[in-house]
PDB file of C-alpha atoms in Angstrom:
ATOM      1  CA  UNK C   1      79.007-137.634 -30.524  1.00  0.00           C
ATOM      2  CA  UNK C   2      79.681-141.375 -30.671  1.00  0.00           C
ATOM      3  CA  UNK C   3      77.773-141.872 -27.398  1.00  0.00           C
ATOM      4  CA  UNK C   4      74.837-139.909 -28.800  1.00  0.00           C
ATOM      5  CA  UNK C   5      74.765-142.083 -31.919  1.00  0.00           C
ATOM      6  CA  UNK C   6      74.807-145.223 -29.786  1.00  0.00           C
ATOM      7  CA  UNK C   7      71.893-143.914 -27.716  1.00  0.00           C
ATOM      8  CA  UNK C   8      70.011-143.126 -30.915  1.00  0.00           C
ATOM      9  CA  UNK C   9      70.657-146.636 -32.209  1.00  0.00           C
ATOM     10  CA  UNK C  10      69.648-148.208 -28.886  1.00  0.00           C
ATOM     11  CA  UNK C  11      66.314-146.424 -29.109  1.00  0.00           C
ATOM     12  CA  UNK C  12      65.686-147.559 -32.652  1.00  0.00           C
ATOM     13  CA  UNK C  13      66.527-151.164 -31.883  1.00  0.00           C
ATOM     14  CA  UNK C  14      63.218-151.234 -29.990  1.00  0.00           C
ATOM     15  CA  UNK C  15      61.309-150.775 -33.236  1.00  0.00           C
ATOM     16  CA  UNK C  16      58.739-153.562 -33.509  1.00  0.00           C
ATOM     17  CA  UNK C  17      55.278-154.645 -34.649  1.00  0.00           C
ATOM     18  CA  UNK C  18      52.401-155.895 -32.502  1.00  0.00           C
ATOM     19  CA  UNK C  19      49.054-157.476 -33.471  1.00  0.00           C
ATOM     20  CA  UNK C  20      45.665-156.909 -31.759  1.00  0.00           C
ATOM     21  CA  UNK C  21      44.665-159.654 -29.286  1.00  0.00           C
ATOM     22  CA  UNK C  22      41.515-160.380 -31.301  1.00  0.00           C
ATOM     23  CA  UNK C  23      43.580-161.396 -34.342  1.00  0.00           C
ATOM     24  CA  UNK C  24      45.754-164.437 -35.003  1.00  0.00           C
ATOM     25  CA  UNK C  25      49.487-163.739 -35.114  1.00  0.00           C
ATOM     26  CA  UNK C  26      50.626-163.117 -38.666  1.00  0.00           C
ATOM     27  CA  UNK C  27      53.797-161.462 -39.886  1.00  0.00           C
ATOM     28  CA  UNK C  28      53.168-158.791 -42.507  1.00  0.00           C
ATOM     29  CA  UNK C  29      55.808-157.033 -44.627  1.00  0.00           C
ATOM     30  CA  UNK C  30      56.399-153.418 -43.620  1.00  0.00           C
ATOM     31  CA  UNK C  31      58.709-150.477 -44.133  1.00  0.00           C
ATOM     32  CA  UNK C  32      58.968-147.377 -41.962  1.00  0.00           C
ATOM     33  CA  UNK C  33      60.959-144.149 -41.819  1.00  0.00           C
ATOM     34  CA  UNK C  34      61.643-142.275 -38.583  1.00  0.00           C
ATOM     35  CA  UNK C  35      63.108-138.984 -37.422  1.00  0.00           C
ATOM     36  CA  UNK C  36      64.887-138.621 -34.088  1.00  0.00           C
ATOM     37  CA  UNK C  37      65.098-135.479 -31.967  1.00  0.00           C
ATOM     38  CA  UNK C  38      67.614-134.990 -29.193  1.00  0.00           C
ATOM     39  CA  UNK C  39      66.776-132.415 -26.538  1.00  0.00           C
ATOM     40  CA  UNK C  40      69.194-129.452 -26.638  1.00  0.00           C
ATOM     41  CA  UNK C  41      71.053-130.932 -29.646  1.00  0.00           C
ATOM     42  CA  UNK C  42      71.368-129.012 -32.972  1.00  0.00           C
ATOM     43  CA  UNK C  43      70.997-132.113 -35.153  1.00  0.00           C
ATOM     44  CA  UNK C  44      68.607-134.958 -35.869  1.00  0.00           C
ATOM     45  CA  UNK C  45      68.939-138.504 -37.118  1.00  0.00           C
ATOM     46  CA  UNK C  46      66.968-140.729 -39.452  1.00  0.00           C
ATOM     47  CA  UNK C  47      66.286-144.454 -39.611  1.00  0.00           C
ATOM     48  CA  UNK C  48      64.695-147.005 -41.918  1.00  0.00           C
ATOM     49  CA  UNK C  49      63.340-150.385 -40.882  1.00  0.00           C
ATOM     50  CA  UNK C  50      61.722-153.110 -42.975  1.00  0.00           C
ATOM     51  CA  UNK C  51      60.465-156.685 -42.825  1.00  0.00           C
ATOM     52  CA  UNK C  52      60.250-158.895 -45.932  1.00  0.00           C
ATOM     53  CA  UNK C  53      59.715-162.573 -46.692  1.00  0.00           C
ATOM     54  CA  UNK C  54      62.419-164.252 -48.783  1.00  0.00           C
ATOM     55  CA  UNK C  55      61.954-166.773 -51.587  1.00  0.00           C
ATOM     56  CA  UNK C  56      62.833-169.725 -49.355  1.00  0.00           C
ATOM     57  CA  UNK C  57      60.052-168.779 -46.924  1.00  0.00           C
ATOM     58  CA  UNK C  58      62.323-167.284 -44.270  1.00  0.00           C
ATOM     59  CA  UNK C  59      62.057-163.650 -43.186  1.00  0.00           C
ATOM     60  CA  UNK C  60      64.528-160.777 -43.078  1.00  0.00           C
ATOM     61  CA  UNK C  61      64.334-157.807 -40.720  1.00  0.00           C
ATOM     62  CA  UNK C  62      66.566-154.893 -41.772  1.00  0.00           C
ATOM     63  CA  UNK C  63      67.505-151.680 -40.011  1.00  0.00           C
ATOM     64  CA  UNK C  64      69.594-148.697 -41.114  1.00  0.00           C
ATOM     65  CA  UNK C  65      70.328-145.561 -39.102  1.00  0.00           C
ATOM     66  CA  UNK C  66      72.301-142.454 -40.036  1.00  0.00           C
ATOM     67  CA  UNK C  67      73.375-139.319 -38.195  1.00  0.00           C
ATOM     68  CA  UNK C  68      75.876-136.835 -39.621  1.00  0.00           C
ATOM     69  CA  UNK C  69      78.759-138.967 -40.989  1.00  0.00           C
ATOM     70  CA  UNK C  70      77.978-142.071 -38.929  1.00  0.00           C
ATOM     71  CA  UNK C  71      75.977-145.049 -40.164  1.00  0.00           C
ATOM     72  CA  UNK C  72      74.656-148.280 -38.679  1.00  0.00           C
ATOM     73  CA  UNK C  73      73.134-151.324 -40.358  1.00  0.00           C
ATOM     74  CA  UNK C  74      71.526-154.397 -38.814  1.00  0.00           C
ATOM     75  CA  UNK C  75      70.098-157.475 -40.510  1.00  0.00           C
ATOM     76  CA  UNK C  76      68.409-160.528 -39.011  1.00  0.00           C
ATOM     77  CA  UNK C  77      67.168-163.598 -40.863  1.00  0.00           C
ATOM     78  CA  UNK C  78      64.810-166.081 -39.201  1.00  0.00           C
ATOM     79  CA  UNK C  79      62.177-168.717 -39.913  1.00  0.00           C
ATOM     80  CA  UNK C  80      58.944-169.731 -38.211  1.00  0.00           C
ATOM     81  CA  UNK C  81      58.510-173.264 -36.831  1.00  0.00           C
ATOM     82  CA  UNK C  82      55.244-174.254 -35.156  1.00  0.00           C
ATOM     83  CA  UNK C  83      54.485-170.609 -34.497  1.00  0.00           C
ATOM     84  CA  UNK C  84      57.875-169.902 -32.893  1.00  0.00           C
ATOM     85  CA  UNK C  85      60.534-167.522 -34.188  1.00  0.00           C
ATOM     86  CA  UNK C  86      63.786-169.348 -34.956  1.00  0.00           C
ATOM     87  CA  UNK C  87      66.841-167.119 -35.614  1.00  0.00           C
ATOM     88  CA  UNK C  88      69.112-168.148 -38.488  1.00  0.00           C
ATOM     89  CA  UNK C  89      71.659-165.329 -38.693  1.00  0.00           C
ATOM     90  CA  UNK C  90      72.326-161.842 -37.362  1.00  0.00           C
ATOM     91  CA  UNK C  91      74.667-159.116 -38.652  1.00  0.00           C
ATOM     92  CA  UNK C  92      75.506-155.716 -37.189  1.00  0.00           C
ATOM     93  CA  UNK C  93      77.821-153.035 -38.555  1.00  0.00           C
ATOM     94  CA  UNK C  94      78.671-149.502 -37.401  1.00  0.00           C
ATOM     95  CA  UNK C  95      80.904-147.093 -39.303  1.00  0.00           C
ATOM     96  CA  UNK C  96      81.738-143.411 -39.079  1.00  0.00           C
ATOM     97  CA  UNK C  97      82.696-141.482 -35.972  1.00  0.00           C
ATOM     98  CA  UNK C  98      84.936-143.334 -33.546  1.00  0.00           C
ATOM     99  CA  UNK C  99      85.919-146.948 -34.042  1.00  0.00           C
ATOM    100  CA  UNK C 100      84.071-149.210 -36.466  1.00  0.00           C
ATOM    101  CA  UNK C 101      82.310-152.257 -35.106  1.00  0.00           C
ATOM    102  CA  UNK C 102      80.924-155.459 -36.581  1.00  0.00           C
ATOM    103  CA  UNK C 103      79.124-158.462 -35.111  1.00  0.00           C
ATOM    104  CA  UNK C 104      78.149-161.633 -36.971  1.00  0.00           C
ATOM    105  CA  UNK C 105      76.165-164.543 -35.527  1.00  0.00           C
ATOM    106  CA  UNK C 106      75.121-167.834 -37.127  1.00  0.00           C
ATOM    107  CA  UNK C 107      72.577-169.928 -35.227  1.00  0.00           C
ATOM    108  CA  UNK C 108      73.553-173.587 -35.789  1.00  0.00           C
ATOM    109  CA  UNK C 109      70.548-175.538 -34.534  1.00  0.00           C
ATOM    110  CA  UNK C 110      72.094-178.898 -35.507  1.00  0.00           C
ATOM    111  CA  UNK C 111      74.909-178.452 -32.967  1.00  0.00           C
ATOM    112  CA  UNK C 112      73.018-176.143 -30.573  1.00  0.00           C
ATOM    113  CA  UNK C 113      75.755-173.537 -30.892  1.00  0.00           C
ATOM    114  CA  UNK C 114      75.862-169.890 -31.913  1.00  0.00           C
ATOM    115  CA  UNK C 115      78.974-169.191 -33.953  1.00  0.00           C
ATOM    116  CA  UNK C 116      79.873-165.538 -33.510  1.00  0.00           C
ATOM    117  CA  UNK C 117      82.457-163.070 -34.743  1.00  0.00           C
ATOM    118  CA  UNK C 118      83.042-159.798 -32.881  1.00  0.00           C
ATOM    119  CA  UNK C 119      85.875-157.375 -33.670  1.00  0.00           C
ATOM    120  CA  UNK C 120      87.522-160.138 -35.673  1.00  0.00           C
ATOM    121  CA  UNK C 121      87.467-162.612 -32.781  1.00  0.00           C
ATOM    122  CA  UNK C 122      85.430-165.825 -32.952  1.00  0.00           C
ATOM    123  CA  UNK C 123      83.291-167.033 -30.051  1.00  0.00           C
ATOM    124  CA  UNK C 124      80.650-169.657 -29.283  1.00  0.00           C
ATOM    125  CA  UNK C 125      77.500-169.440 -27.168  1.00  0.00           C
ATOM    126  CA  UNK C 126      75.231-172.391 -26.238  1.00  0.00           C
ATOM    127  CA  UNK C 127      71.958-172.270 -28.181  1.00  0.00           C
ATOM    128  CA  UNK C 128      68.580-173.258 -26.759  1.00  0.00           C
ATOM    129  CA  UNK C 129      64.965-172.929 -27.864  1.00  0.00           C
ATOM    130  CA  UNK C 130      63.538-169.519 -27.113  1.00  0.00           C
ATOM    131  CA  UNK C 131      66.848-167.651 -27.342  1.00  0.00           C
ATOM    132  CA  UNK C 132      66.517-164.693 -29.717  1.00  0.00           C
ATOM    133  CA  UNK C 133      68.819-162.160 -31.329  1.00  0.00           C
ATOM    134  CA  UNK C 134      68.559-158.377 -30.926  1.00  0.00           C
ATOM    135  CA  UNK C 135      66.030-158.123 -33.753  1.00  0.00           C
ATOM    136  CA  UNK C 136      63.819-161.210 -33.533  1.00  0.00           C
ATOM    137  CA  UNK C 137      62.845-160.568 -29.905  1.00  0.00           C
ATOM    138  CA  UNK C 138      60.908-157.576 -31.235  1.00  0.00           C
ATOM    139  CA  UNK C 139      58.690-159.839 -33.318  1.00  0.00           C
ATOM    140  CA  UNK C 140      58.299-162.214 -30.373  1.00  0.00           C
ATOM    141  CA  UNK C 141      56.928-159.207 -28.502  1.00  0.00           C
ATOM    142  CA  UNK C 142      54.464-158.763 -31.350  1.00  0.00           C
ATOM    143  CA  UNK C 143      53.389-162.394 -31.067  1.00  0.00           C
ATOM    144  CA  UNK C 144      52.855-162.264 -27.313  1.00  0.00           C
ATOM    145  CA  UNK C 145      50.792-159.091 -27.384  1.00  0.00           C
ATOM    146  CA  UNK C 146      48.673-160.746 -30.083  1.00  0.00           C
ATOM    147  CA  UNK C 147      48.001-163.511 -27.566  1.00  0.00           C
ATOM    148  CA  UNK C 148      46.695-160.957 -25.085  1.00  0.00           C
ATOM    149  CA  UNK C 149      49.706-160.832 -22.785  1.00  0.00           C
ATOM    150  CA  UNK C 150      50.375-157.615 -20.893  1.00  0.00           C
ATOM    151  CA  UNK C 151      53.717-158.651 -19.383  1.00  0.00           C
ATOM    152  CA  UNK C 152      56.541-160.214 -21.426  1.00  0.00           C
ATOM    153  CA  UNK C 153      60.068-161.523 -20.785  1.00  0.00           C
ATOM    154  CA  UNK C 154      62.670-162.587 -23.365  1.00  0.00           C
ATOM    155  CA  UNK C 155      66.134-164.117 -23.385  1.00  0.00           C
ATOM    156  CA  UNK C 156      68.195-162.165 -25.917  1.00  0.00           C
ATOM    157  CA  UNK C 157      71.760-162.682 -27.138  1.00  0.00           C
ATOM    158  CA  UNK C 158      73.329-159.233 -26.815  1.00  0.00           C
ATOM    159  CA  UNK C 159      76.666-159.756 -28.602  1.00  0.00           C
ATOM    160  CA  UNK C 160      78.368-162.360 -26.369  1.00  0.00           C
ATOM    161  CA  UNK C 161      76.039-162.285 -23.353  1.00  0.00           C
ATOM    162  CA  UNK C 162      72.474-163.533 -22.821  1.00  0.00           C
ATOM    163  CA  UNK C 163      70.331-160.737 -21.362  1.00  0.00           C
ATOM    164  CA  UNK C 164      66.765-160.649 -20.001  1.00  0.00           C
ATOM    165  CA  UNK C 165      64.409-158.082 -21.566  1.00  0.00           C
ATOM    166  CA  UNK C 166      61.094-157.275 -19.814  1.00  0.00           C
ATOM    167  CA  UNK C 167      58.102-155.281 -21.149  1.00  0.00           C
ATOM    168  CA  UNK C 168      54.580-154.398 -20.028  1.00  0.00           C
ATOM    169  CA  UNK C 169      51.529-152.825 -21.662  1.00  0.00           C
ATOM    170  CA  UNK C 170      50.263-149.570 -20.085  1.00  0.00           C
ATOM    171  CA  UNK C 171      47.213-148.519 -22.117  1.00  0.00           C
ATOM    172  CA  UNK C 172      46.174-146.395 -25.115  1.00  0.00           C
ATOM    173  CA  UNK C 173      47.002-142.844 -26.232  1.00  0.00           C
ATOM    174  CA  UNK C 174      46.703-140.723 -29.382  1.00  0.00           C
ATOM    175  CA  UNK C 175      49.998-139.807 -31.049  1.00  0.00           C
ATOM    176  CA  UNK C 176      50.392-136.974 -33.551  1.00  0.00           C
ATOM    177  CA  UNK C 177      52.858-137.929 -36.304  1.00  0.00           C
ATOM    178  CA  UNK C 178      53.700-136.603 -39.752  1.00  0.00           C
ATOM    179  CA  UNK C 179      51.263-139.213 -41.057  1.00  0.00           C
ATOM    180  CA  UNK C 180      48.475-137.740 -38.908  1.00  0.00           C
ATOM    181  CA  UNK C 181      46.888-138.437 -35.519  1.00  0.00           C
ATOM    182  CA  UNK C 182      47.181-142.144 -34.743  1.00  0.00           C
ATOM    183  CA  UNK C 183      45.639-144.142 -31.899  1.00  0.00           C
ATOM    184  CA  UNK C 184      48.415-146.150 -30.257  1.00  0.00           C
ATOM    185  CA  UNK C 185      49.080-148.744 -27.581  1.00  0.00           C
ATOM    186  CA  UNK C 186      51.610-147.645 -24.964  1.00  0.00           C
ATOM    187  CA  UNK C 187      54.284-150.146 -23.860  1.00  0.00           C
ATOM    188  CA  UNK C 188      57.262-149.687 -21.559  1.00  0.00           C
ATOM    189  CA  UNK C 189      60.543-151.479 -21.009  1.00  0.00           C
ATOM    190  CA  UNK C 190      60.744-152.689 -17.403  1.00  0.00           C
ATOM    191  CA  UNK C 191      64.055-152.235 -15.594  1.00  0.00           C
ATOM    192  CA  UNK C 192      65.227-152.650 -12.011  1.00  0.00           C
ATOM    193  CA  UNK C 193      65.214-149.074 -10.607  1.00  0.00           C
ATOM    194  CA  UNK C 194      68.046-150.056  -8.311  1.00  0.00           C
ATOM    195  CA  UNK C 195      70.279-150.731 -11.312  1.00  0.00           C
ATOM    196  CA  UNK C 196      69.072-148.174 -13.868  1.00  0.00           C
ATOM    197  CA  UNK C 197      66.876-145.072 -13.919  1.00  0.00           C
ATOM    198  CA  UNK C 198      66.590-145.182 -17.705  1.00  0.00           C
ATOM    199  CA  UNK C 199      62.980-145.015 -18.909  1.00  0.00           C
ATOM    200  CA  UNK C 200      61.886-146.263 -22.333  1.00  0.00           C
ATOM    201  CA  UNK C 201      58.306-145.910 -23.586  1.00  0.00           C
ATOM    202  CA  UNK C 202      56.950-147.049 -26.952  1.00  0.00           C
ATOM    203  CA  UNK C 203      53.682-146.395 -28.815  1.00  0.00           C
ATOM    204  CA  UNK C 204      52.275-148.873 -31.385  1.00  0.00           C
ATOM    205  CA  UNK C 205      49.378-148.330 -33.824  1.00  0.00           C
ATOM    206  CA  UNK C 206      46.607-151.000 -33.671  1.00  0.00           C
ATOM    207  CA  UNK C 207      45.136-149.830 -36.986  1.00  0.00           C
ATOM    208  CA  UNK C 208      48.472-150.419 -38.728  1.00  0.00           C
ATOM    209  CA  UNK C 209      49.395-153.864 -37.429  1.00  0.00           C
ATOM    210  CA  UNK C 210      50.943-152.200 -34.385  1.00  0.00           C
ATOM    211  CA  UNK C 211      53.704-150.410 -36.251  1.00  0.00           C
ATOM    212  CA  UNK C 212      55.880-148.298 -33.941  1.00  0.00           C
ATOM    213  CA  UNK C 213      54.850-144.623 -34.199  1.00  0.00           C
ATOM    214  CA  UNK C 214      56.732-143.053 -31.290  1.00  0.00           C
ATOM    215  CA  UNK C 215      59.488-143.865 -28.829  1.00  0.00           C
ATOM    216  CA  UNK C 216      60.670-141.718 -25.900  1.00  0.00           C
ATOM    217  CA  UNK C 217      63.655-142.332 -23.662  1.00  0.00           C
ATOM    218  CA  UNK C 218      65.037-140.589 -20.605  1.00  0.00           C
ATOM    219  CA  UNK C 219      68.623-141.451 -19.702  1.00  0.00           C
ATOM    220  CA  UNK C 220      70.119-141.844 -16.232  1.00  0.00           C
ATOM    221  CA  UNK C 221      71.586-138.326 -16.542  1.00  0.00           C
ATOM    222  CA  UNK C 222      68.194-136.810 -17.443  1.00  0.00           C
ATOM    223  CA  UNK C 223      68.805-136.392 -21.178  1.00  0.00           C
ATOM    224  CA  UNK C 224      65.770-137.076 -23.355  1.00  0.00           C
ATOM    225  CA  UNK C 225      65.388-138.503 -26.854  1.00  0.00           C
ATOM    226  CA  UNK C 226      62.322-138.954 -29.007  1.00  0.00           C
ATOM    227  CA  UNK C 227      61.691-140.896 -32.213  1.00  0.00           C
ATOM    228  CA  UNK C 228      58.606-140.235 -34.362  1.00  0.00           C
ATOM    229  CA  UNK C 229      57.164-141.930 -37.415  1.00  0.00           C
ATOM    230  CA  UNK C 230      57.730-139.964 -40.610  1.00  0.00           C
ATOM    231  CA  UNK C 231      56.117-142.350 -43.078  1.00  0.00           C
ATOM    232  CA  UNK C 232      55.347-146.045 -43.333  1.00  0.00           C
ATOM    233  CA  UNK C 233      53.766-148.851 -45.292  1.00  0.00           C
ATOM    234  CA  UNK C 234      52.237-152.049 -43.921  1.00  0.00           C
ATOM    235  CA  UNK C 235      51.468-154.932 -46.263  1.00  0.00           C
ATOM    236  CA  UNK C 236      51.507-152.545 -49.223  1.00  0.00           C
ATOM    237  CA  UNK C 237      49.248-149.876 -47.692  1.00  0.00           C
ATOM    238  CA  UNK C 238      50.528-146.414 -46.768  1.00  0.00           C
ATOM    239  CA  UNK C 239      50.138-145.464 -43.105  1.00  0.00           C
ATOM    240  CA  UNK C 240      47.668-142.594 -42.621  1.00  0.00           C
ATOM    241  CA  UNK C 241      46.282-141.036 -39.463  1.00  0.00           C
ATOM    242  CA  UNK C 242      43.246-138.860 -38.874  1.00  0.00           C
TER     243      UNK C 242
END
């Protein structure tokens, strides 16, 4: 059960926005609710994700997921400098089934150090321009697609290690959601097939500032998971399909 929750959370951590290449990159507040279906499993999960601008001009990306008695929360605060996303802090917490887990990261740009706390133990990681946390890379993906890129690579701090995340754009498809039929851009996570057979595909809605509307993942063991948009709001407007 714990492994299933972690897989569910891993899927939802891909939630992101993208902007059409013809438009300038601009963050817009959003909120979205999702349902998750697990093939051959008698239960489903839910998740909420939102982006809001704070009074000091910085931004906060929040995520909450729940399944049965387990719960996960994630919060990232960042600012924008000369068009670049600059992480300020990142917090992660998981409670419920199995052992609890917390991660805290403060990005100290004055000393070029990330001050982290994981399972009660402090650690430091060198900080350099372009390094993102597990939430802000999603908005960097939005920015790059807005610039017309079809292939993207990011350096992401995944707890105590810096990982490389690769994506590519595949094309367009229509996706039927609870909000209606929505035209979407299809994007996939690129992995080395020699190291992992996991497949992750995402669909984003151009008409709704590229809000995520569907995500499908096939694990190495063949298990499949799907996340679908239940309802959403972008810049104050409710998401509606055809």
